[in-house]
Structure formats: C-alpha cells, structure tokens
Coordinates of C-alpha atoms and ligand atoms in Angstrom, one line a residue:
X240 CA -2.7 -24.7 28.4
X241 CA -0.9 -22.1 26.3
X242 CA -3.7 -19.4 24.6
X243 CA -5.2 -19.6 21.3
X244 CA -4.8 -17.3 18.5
X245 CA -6.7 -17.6 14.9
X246 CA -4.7 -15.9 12.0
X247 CA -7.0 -14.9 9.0
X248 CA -4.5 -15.5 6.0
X249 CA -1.4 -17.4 5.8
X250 CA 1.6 -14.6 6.5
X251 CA 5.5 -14.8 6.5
X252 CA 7.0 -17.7 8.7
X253 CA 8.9 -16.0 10.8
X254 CA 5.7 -14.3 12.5
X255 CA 3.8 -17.9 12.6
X256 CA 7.1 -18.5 14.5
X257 CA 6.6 -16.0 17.1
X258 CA 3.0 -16.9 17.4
X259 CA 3.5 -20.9 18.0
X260 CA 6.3 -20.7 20.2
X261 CA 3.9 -18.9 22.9
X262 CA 0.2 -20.0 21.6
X263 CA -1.5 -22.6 19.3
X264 CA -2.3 -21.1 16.8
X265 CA -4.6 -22.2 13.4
X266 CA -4.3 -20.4 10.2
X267 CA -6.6 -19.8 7.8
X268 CA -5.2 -21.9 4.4
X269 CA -6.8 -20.6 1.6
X270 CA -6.3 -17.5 -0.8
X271 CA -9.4 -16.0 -0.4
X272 CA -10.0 -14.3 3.4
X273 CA -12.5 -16.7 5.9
X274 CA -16.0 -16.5 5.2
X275 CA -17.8 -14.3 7.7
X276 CA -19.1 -17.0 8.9
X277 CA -16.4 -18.8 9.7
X278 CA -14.4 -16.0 11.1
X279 CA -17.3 -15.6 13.6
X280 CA -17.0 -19.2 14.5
X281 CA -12.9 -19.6 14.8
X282 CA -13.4 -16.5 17.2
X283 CA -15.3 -18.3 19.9
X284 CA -12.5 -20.0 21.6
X285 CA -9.5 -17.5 20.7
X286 CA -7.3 -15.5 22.9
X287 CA -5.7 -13.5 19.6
X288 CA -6.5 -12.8 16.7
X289 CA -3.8 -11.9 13.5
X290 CA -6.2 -10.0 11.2
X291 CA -5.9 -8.7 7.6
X292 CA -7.4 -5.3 6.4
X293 CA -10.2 -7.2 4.3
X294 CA -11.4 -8.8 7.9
X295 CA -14.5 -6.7 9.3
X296 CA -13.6 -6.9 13.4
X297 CA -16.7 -5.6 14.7
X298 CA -19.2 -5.8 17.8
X299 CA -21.1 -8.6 16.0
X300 CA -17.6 -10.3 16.0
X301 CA -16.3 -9.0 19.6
X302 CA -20.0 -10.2 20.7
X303 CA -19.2 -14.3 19.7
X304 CA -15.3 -13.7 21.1
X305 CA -15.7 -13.7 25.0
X306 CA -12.1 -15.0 25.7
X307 CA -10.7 -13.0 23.5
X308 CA -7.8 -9.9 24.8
X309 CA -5.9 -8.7 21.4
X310 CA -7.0 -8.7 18.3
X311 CA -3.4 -7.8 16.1
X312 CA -3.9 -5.9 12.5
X313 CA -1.7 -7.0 10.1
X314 CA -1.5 -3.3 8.3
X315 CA -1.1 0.1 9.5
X316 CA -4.6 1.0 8.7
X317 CA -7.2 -0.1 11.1
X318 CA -10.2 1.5 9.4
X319 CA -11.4 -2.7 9.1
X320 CA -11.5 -2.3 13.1
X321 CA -14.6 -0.9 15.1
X322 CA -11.8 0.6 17.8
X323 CA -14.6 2.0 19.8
X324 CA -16.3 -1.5 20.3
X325 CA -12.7 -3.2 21.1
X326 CA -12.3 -0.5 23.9
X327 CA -15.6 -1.1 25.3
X328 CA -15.2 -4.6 25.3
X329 CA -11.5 -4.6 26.9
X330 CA -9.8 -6.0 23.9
X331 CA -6.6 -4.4 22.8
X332 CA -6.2 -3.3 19.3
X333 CA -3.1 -2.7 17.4
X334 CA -1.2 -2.0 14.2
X335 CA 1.9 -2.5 12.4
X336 CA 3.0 1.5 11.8
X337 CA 6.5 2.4 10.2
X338 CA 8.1 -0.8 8.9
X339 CA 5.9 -0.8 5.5
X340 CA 6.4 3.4 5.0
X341 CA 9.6 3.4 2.8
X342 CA 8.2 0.1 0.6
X343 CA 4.8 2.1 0.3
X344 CA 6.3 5.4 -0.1
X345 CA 8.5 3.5 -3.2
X346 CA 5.0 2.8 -4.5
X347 CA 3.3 6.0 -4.5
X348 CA 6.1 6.8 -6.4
X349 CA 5.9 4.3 -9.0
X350 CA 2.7 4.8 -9.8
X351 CA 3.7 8.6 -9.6
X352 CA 5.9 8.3 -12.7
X353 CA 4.9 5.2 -14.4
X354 CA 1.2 7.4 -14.4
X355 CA 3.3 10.7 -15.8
X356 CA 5.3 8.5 -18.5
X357 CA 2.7 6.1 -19.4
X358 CA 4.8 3.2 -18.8
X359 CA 2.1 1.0 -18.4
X360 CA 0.5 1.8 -21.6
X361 CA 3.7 2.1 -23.4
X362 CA 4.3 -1.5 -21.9
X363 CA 1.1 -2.7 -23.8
X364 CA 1.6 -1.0 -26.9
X365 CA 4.7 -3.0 -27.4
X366 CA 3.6 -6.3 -26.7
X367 CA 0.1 -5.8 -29.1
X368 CA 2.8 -4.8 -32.0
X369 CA 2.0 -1.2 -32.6
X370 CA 5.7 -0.4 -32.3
X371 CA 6.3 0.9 -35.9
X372 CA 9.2 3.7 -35.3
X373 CA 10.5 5.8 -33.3
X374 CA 8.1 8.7 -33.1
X375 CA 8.0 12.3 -32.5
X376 CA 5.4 12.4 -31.3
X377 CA 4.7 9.0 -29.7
X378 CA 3.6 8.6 -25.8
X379 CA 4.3 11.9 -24.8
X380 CA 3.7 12.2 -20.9
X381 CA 4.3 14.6 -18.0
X382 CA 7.4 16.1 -17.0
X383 CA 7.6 14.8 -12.9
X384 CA 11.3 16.7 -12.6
X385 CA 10.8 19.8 -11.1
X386 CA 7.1 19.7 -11.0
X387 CA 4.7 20.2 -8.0
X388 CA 3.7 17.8 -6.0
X389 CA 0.8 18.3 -3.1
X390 CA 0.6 15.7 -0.5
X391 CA -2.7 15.2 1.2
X392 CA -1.8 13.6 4.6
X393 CA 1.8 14.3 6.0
X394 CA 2.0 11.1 8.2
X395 CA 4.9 9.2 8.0
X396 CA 4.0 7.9 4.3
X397 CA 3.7 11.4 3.1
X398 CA 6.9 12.7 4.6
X399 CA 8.7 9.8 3.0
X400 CA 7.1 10.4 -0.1
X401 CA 8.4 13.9 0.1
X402 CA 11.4 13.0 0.6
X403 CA 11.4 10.7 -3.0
X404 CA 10.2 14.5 -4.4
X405 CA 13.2 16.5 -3.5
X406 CA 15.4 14.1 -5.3
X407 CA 13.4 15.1 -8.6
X408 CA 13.7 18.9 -7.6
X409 CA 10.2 19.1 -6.7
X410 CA 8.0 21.5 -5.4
X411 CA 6.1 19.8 -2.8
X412 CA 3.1 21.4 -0.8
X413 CA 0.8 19.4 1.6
X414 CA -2.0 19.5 3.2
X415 CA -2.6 17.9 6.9
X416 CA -4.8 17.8 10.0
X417 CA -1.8 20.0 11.7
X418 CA 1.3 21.6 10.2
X419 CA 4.5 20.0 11.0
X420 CA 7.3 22.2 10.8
X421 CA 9.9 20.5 11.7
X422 CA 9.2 18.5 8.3
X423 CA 9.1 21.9 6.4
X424 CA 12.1 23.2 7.6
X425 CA 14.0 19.3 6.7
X426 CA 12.5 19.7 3.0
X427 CA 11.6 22.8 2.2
X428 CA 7.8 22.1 2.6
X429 CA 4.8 24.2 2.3
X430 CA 1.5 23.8 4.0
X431 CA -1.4 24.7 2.0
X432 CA -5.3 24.6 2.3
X433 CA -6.7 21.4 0.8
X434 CA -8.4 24.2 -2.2
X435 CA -4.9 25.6 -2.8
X436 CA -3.1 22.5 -2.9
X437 CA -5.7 20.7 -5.8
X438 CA -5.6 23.9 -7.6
X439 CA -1.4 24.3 -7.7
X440 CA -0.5 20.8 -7.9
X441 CA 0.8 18.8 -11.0
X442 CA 0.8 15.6 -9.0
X443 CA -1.6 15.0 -5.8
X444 CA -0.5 12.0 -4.0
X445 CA -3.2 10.6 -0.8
X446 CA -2.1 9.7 2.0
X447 CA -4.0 10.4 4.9
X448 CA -6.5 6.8 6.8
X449 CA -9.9 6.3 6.0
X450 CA -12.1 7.9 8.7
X451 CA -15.6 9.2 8.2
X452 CA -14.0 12.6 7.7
X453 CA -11.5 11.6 4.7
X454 CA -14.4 9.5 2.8
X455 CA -14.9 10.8 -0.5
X456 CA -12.8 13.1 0.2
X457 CA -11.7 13.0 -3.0
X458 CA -14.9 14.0 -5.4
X459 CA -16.6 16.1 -8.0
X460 CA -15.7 19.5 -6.6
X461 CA -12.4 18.9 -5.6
X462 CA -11.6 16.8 -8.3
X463 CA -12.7 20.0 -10.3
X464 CA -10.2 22.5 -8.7
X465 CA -7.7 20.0 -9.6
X466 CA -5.5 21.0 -13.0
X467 CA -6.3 19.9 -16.5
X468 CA -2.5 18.3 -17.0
X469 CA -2.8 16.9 -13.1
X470 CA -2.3 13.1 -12.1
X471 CA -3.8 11.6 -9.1
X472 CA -1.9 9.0 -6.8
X473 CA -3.8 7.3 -4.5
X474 CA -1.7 4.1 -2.0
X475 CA -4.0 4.9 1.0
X476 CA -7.7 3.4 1.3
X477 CA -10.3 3.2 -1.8
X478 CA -13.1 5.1 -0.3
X479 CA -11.1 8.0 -0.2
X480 CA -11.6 8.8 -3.8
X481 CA -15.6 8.9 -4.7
X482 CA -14.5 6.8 -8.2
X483 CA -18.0 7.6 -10.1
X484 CA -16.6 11.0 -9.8
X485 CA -12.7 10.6 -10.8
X486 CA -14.2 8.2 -13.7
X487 CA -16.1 11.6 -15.2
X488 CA -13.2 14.0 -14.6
X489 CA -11.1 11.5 -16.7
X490 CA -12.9 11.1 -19.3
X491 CA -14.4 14.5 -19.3
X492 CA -10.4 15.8 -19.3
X493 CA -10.8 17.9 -16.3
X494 CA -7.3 15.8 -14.7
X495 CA -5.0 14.0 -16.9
X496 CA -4.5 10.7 -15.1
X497 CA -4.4 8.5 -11.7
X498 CA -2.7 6.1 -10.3
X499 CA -4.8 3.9 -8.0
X500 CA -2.9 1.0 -5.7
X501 CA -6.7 1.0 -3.6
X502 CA -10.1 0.7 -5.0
X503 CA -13.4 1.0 -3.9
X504 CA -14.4 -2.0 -3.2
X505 CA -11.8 -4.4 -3.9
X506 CA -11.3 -5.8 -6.1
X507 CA -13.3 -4.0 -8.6
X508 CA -16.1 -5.5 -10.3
X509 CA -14.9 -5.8 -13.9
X510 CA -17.3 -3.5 -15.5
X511 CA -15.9 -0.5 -13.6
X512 CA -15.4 1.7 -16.5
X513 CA -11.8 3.0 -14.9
X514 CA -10.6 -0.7 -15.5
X515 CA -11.3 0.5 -19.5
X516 CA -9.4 3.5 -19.1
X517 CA -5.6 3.9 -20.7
X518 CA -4.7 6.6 -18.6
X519 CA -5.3 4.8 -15.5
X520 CA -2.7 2.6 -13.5
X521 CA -4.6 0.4 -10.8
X522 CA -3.1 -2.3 -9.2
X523 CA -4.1 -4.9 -6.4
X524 CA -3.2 -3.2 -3.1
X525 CA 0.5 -4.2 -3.1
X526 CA 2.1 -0.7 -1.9
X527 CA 4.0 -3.0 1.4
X528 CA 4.3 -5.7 -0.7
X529 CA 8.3 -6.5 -0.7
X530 CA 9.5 -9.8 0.9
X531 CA 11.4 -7.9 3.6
X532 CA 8.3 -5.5 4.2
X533 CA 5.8 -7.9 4.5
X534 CA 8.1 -10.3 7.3
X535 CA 8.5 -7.3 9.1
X536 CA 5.4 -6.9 9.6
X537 CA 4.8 -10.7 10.3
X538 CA 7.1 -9.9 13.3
X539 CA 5.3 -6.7 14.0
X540 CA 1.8 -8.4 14.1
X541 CA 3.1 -11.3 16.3
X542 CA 5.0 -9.1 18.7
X543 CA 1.9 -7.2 19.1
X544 CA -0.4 -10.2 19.9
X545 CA 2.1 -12.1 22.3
X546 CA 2.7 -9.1 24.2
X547 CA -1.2 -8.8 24.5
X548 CA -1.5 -12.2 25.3
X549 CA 0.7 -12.1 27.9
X550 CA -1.3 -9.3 29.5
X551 CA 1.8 -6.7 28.4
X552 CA 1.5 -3.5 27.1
X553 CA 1.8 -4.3 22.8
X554 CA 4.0 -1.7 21.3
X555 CA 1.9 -0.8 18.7
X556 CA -1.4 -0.3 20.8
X557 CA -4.0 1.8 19.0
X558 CA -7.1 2.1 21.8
X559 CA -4.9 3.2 24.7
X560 CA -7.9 3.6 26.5
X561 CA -8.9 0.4 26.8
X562 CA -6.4 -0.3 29.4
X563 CA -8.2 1.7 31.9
X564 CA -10.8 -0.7 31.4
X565 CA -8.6 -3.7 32.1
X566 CA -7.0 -2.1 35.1
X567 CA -11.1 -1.9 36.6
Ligands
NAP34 P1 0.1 8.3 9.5 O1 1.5 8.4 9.9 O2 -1.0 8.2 10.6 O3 -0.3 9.5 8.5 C1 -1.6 9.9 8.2 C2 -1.6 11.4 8.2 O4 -2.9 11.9 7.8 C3 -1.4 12.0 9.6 O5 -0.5 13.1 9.5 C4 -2.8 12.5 10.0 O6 -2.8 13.5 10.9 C5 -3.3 12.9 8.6 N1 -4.8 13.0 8.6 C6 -5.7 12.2 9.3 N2 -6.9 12.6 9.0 C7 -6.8 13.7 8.2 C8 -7.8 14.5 7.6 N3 -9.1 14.4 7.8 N4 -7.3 15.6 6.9 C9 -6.0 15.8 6.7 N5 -5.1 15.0 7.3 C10 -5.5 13.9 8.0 O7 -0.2 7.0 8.6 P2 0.8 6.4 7.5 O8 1.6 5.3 8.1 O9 1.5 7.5 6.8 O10 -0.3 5.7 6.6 C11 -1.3 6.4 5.9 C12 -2.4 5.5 5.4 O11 -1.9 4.8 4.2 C13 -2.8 4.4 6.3 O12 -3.8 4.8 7.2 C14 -3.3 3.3 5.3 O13 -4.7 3.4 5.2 C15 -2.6 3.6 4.0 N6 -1.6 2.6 3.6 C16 -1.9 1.9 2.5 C17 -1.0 0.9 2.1 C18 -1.2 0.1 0.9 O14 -0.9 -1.0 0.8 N7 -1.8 0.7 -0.2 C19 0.2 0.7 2.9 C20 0.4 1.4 4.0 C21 -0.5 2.4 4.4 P3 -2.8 13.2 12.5 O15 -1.6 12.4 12.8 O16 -2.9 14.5 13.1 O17 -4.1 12.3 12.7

C-alpha cells in the first residue's frame, strides 16, 4: 500500500511527479483553497500533506489527522502552521527556503521603483486618454538612484534585496533580530535601530516573517517617524503593516507611497479605502511567482514530503524538535 498524501491546490507538474511516483496522491481541483471543512475531512486518511500559505494547519486539523507524519508548506513562510502543535503531535513540518529569494527579491524591487516613478499610475493615465503633451511637470516621482534604502529583516530576501540596491548606488541600512557582518562588510551595510532606520530612510522595504512580535509592526508611531517623501515596500506577510494606520499616513501626507504585494486579509475586501488610493501599488501576492520559481518549489515541497514519508530527515525541516519525539 504506498501512503497517501492530500495537496491543497493544484501546483507545477513536476512536483505532482515526485509525489505520485512514491504515494497516491489527490489534489485539490479548484481555484479557490478547500473549504475548511473539507480540508479537515481529506486529512483523516493522509500520510502528507502539500499545503499552501492560505491553509490554517492547526491542532483542530492535527486533532482529525492521526496517520498523518509531514505536513509540507508550499512557501517559505510557515506563519499558516501552528509549529508548536505539529511538534507535540510528532508531525514534521517544513518549508521551501531559498529557491523563491531572487524572484521575490526582483519584486520588492519592482514595486520599489514602479512605487517611486508611478508607473502604475502613469500606466492608467495613458490608457483613460489624459495623455495631452509632454509635460514639465507631469508624474514627477522619487529619485531611487542613490537614495536610502532601510531594510527591515536581513534574511536572505533582504540581503538579496540589498544587493538589487547597490546597483542603483544606494545607501542601504537595515534593521534585524542580530547584525550580520559578514553581509556589511559584502555591501557596505549599516545596522540601525528600527527608530533610526524609519526616520533616515527614503525607501523602507519589509522583510522579516509574521510572528506575534513583527505584527503590526508597522503602525501609527512608526509609520510617523517615517519621512514625508518616504515609500513603503512591503513582499513579506499583510499583518505586518497595521493598514488602518498606513491608510491615514497616506492620505494625511506623513509618507509619500507603498507598495504592497501582501494585504491584510487577502484579498482585500473592496471597500478598503487603500484600493482607492493612486499612490498605492498592491498586487495579489505574486512576489515567487515566475514559472521556474514556482516548479522549484513544486520540487522543494515534494522532496520535503517524500523524504518525511519515508521516515527521512526532510531537508527543509522547520520543528527540529519534533524528532526527539519520534525517536521516543
Ligand atoms: P529569512 O531568511 O528567515 O529572513 C527573515 C529575517 O527576519 C531573518 O534575518 C530574521 O532573523 C529576521 N527577523 C525575524 N523576526 C524579526 C524581528 N522580530 N525583528 C527583526 N528581524 C526579525 O526569510 P526570507 O526567506 O528572507 O523570507 C522572509 C519572509 O518573506 C518570509 O517569512 C515570508 O513571510 C515572506 N515572503 C513573501 C513572499 C511573497 O510571495 N510575497 C515570498 C517569499 C517570502 P533570524 O534569522 O535571527 O530569526
């Protein structure tokens, strides 16, 4: 009897490949993630499960899966996973670090620039006509050549993110859990206190995971130390920013801008009054999504769940703990 494994969405191929030549696997067909319900249910007689950031894994769920050994994110955030409840419970968790950073860090970028040069809006102006002339004074935007950049979260997104920055002459600051010097010595970064970084910066850029300590980390006071003429970036995880709060420095002209690949929740509900706003970018949580990105993470997630099935070590193990528990 080869083990069963329940994937939430339908992902690249060549991971389904993986999966089936080791397990039978069923895949959840439609566009739209499984009703809770129905996750809890397909759980019941799984040994894996391939799960997606908008998939809650928590005791409820680990309560209805008793056969189940890995549960396999298909991300590198895992803030959708109760880790503590997996360890308890024996089940292996993991993630898919590293393969999406460049495509993400490309992202943060994007949204960077096209926030500073109002490409989005520009974009739109076009299309509805309004293009009359070339204008003097038409769409001016932010300089991002040589400007400062501060980087909350120096993780692997962050660094490569920095290193976008030194090709545009930037002056990049960040702020982090611990400093990493080896990083400032490759680019010439400084490590600054959160304060110091929101008040210096130009452009602040998040990347640091959603834990209870980063939630709303971004909000009314230190969205107020932040600069008149500054743009926020954020590719990490919605509840970062506290959005009632960015929404009134907008408009009340205490930053300039943001740039938002994450929301809080997602998607938004349409009368969030940032959706109304021209000088905000938001888009639908693609920052990994490039065809070879998102396949290599296909491979990733499968890796990870046949090496748990097989009762191997995953590479990409997050509760390292837990196999303590399965050694007892
Ligand atoms: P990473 O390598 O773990 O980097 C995160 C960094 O943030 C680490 O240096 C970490 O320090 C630091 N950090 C954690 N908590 C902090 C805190 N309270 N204050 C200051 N720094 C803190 O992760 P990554 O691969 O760069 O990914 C970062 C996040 O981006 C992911 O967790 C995910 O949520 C998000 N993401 C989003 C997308 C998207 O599609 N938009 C795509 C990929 C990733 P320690 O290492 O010391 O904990």
């Amino acid at each position: 009897m080869k083990p069963k494994v329940y994937v939430t969405r339908i992902i690249p191929e060549m991971g389904l490949d993986i999966l089936r030549e080791v397990a039978d696997i069923k895949v959840w067909q439609d566009e739209l993630p499984p009703p809770r319900e129905i996750l809890l249910k397909e759980v019941e007689n799984v040994d894996g499960l391939v799960s997606l950031l908008t998939d809650k894994i928590d005791a409820e769920l680990f309560d209805r899966a008793k056969r189940l050994k890995i549960v396999s994110n298909y991300a590198v955030g895992f803030d959708n996973i109760d880790l503590d409840e997996a360890t308890k419970r024996g089940i292996m968790a993991t993630n898919t670090p590293g393969v999406l950073t460049e495509t993400t860090a490309d992202l943060a970028f994007i949204l960077l620039m096209s926030t500073a040069r109002r490409i989005v809006e520009a974009d739109k102006f076009v299309r509805a006509g309004k293009w009359k002339t070339w204008g003097p004074m038409l769409m001016l935007g932010q300089d991002v050549y040589g400007a400062k950049l501060g980087l909350i979260g120096l993780g692997r997104i962050g660094y490569a993110v920095a290193k976008r920055a030194k090709g545009f002459d930037m002056d990049v600051m960040y702020y982090d859990m611990f400093r990493n010097e080896k990083a400032e010595q490759e680019l010439g970064l400084k490590f600054v206190e959160l304060e110091q970084l929101l008040k210096e910066s130009d452009f602040v850029s998040i990347h640091v995971p959603l834990t209870p300590e980063t939630k709303h980390l971004i909000n009314e006071k230190t969205l107020g130390f932040m600069k008149k003429t500054a743009i926020l970036v954020n590719t990490a995880r919605g509840p970062v920013v506290d959005e009632k709060a960015l929404y009134e420095a907008l408009v009340s002209n205490k930053i300039a801008g943001a740039g938002l690949d994450v929301m809080d929740p997602e998607p938004p509900n349409m009368d969030n009054p940032l959706l109304k706003l021209d000088n905000v970018i938001i888009l639908p949580h693609i920052a990994s999504a490039s065809i070879a990105t998102r396949t290599k993470m296909a491979v990733m997630a499968a890796e990870n769940c046949v090496a748990g099935l097989k009762g191997e070590v995953p590479p990409n193990l997050l509760n390292k703990q837990v196999l303590d528990k399965m050694k007892k």
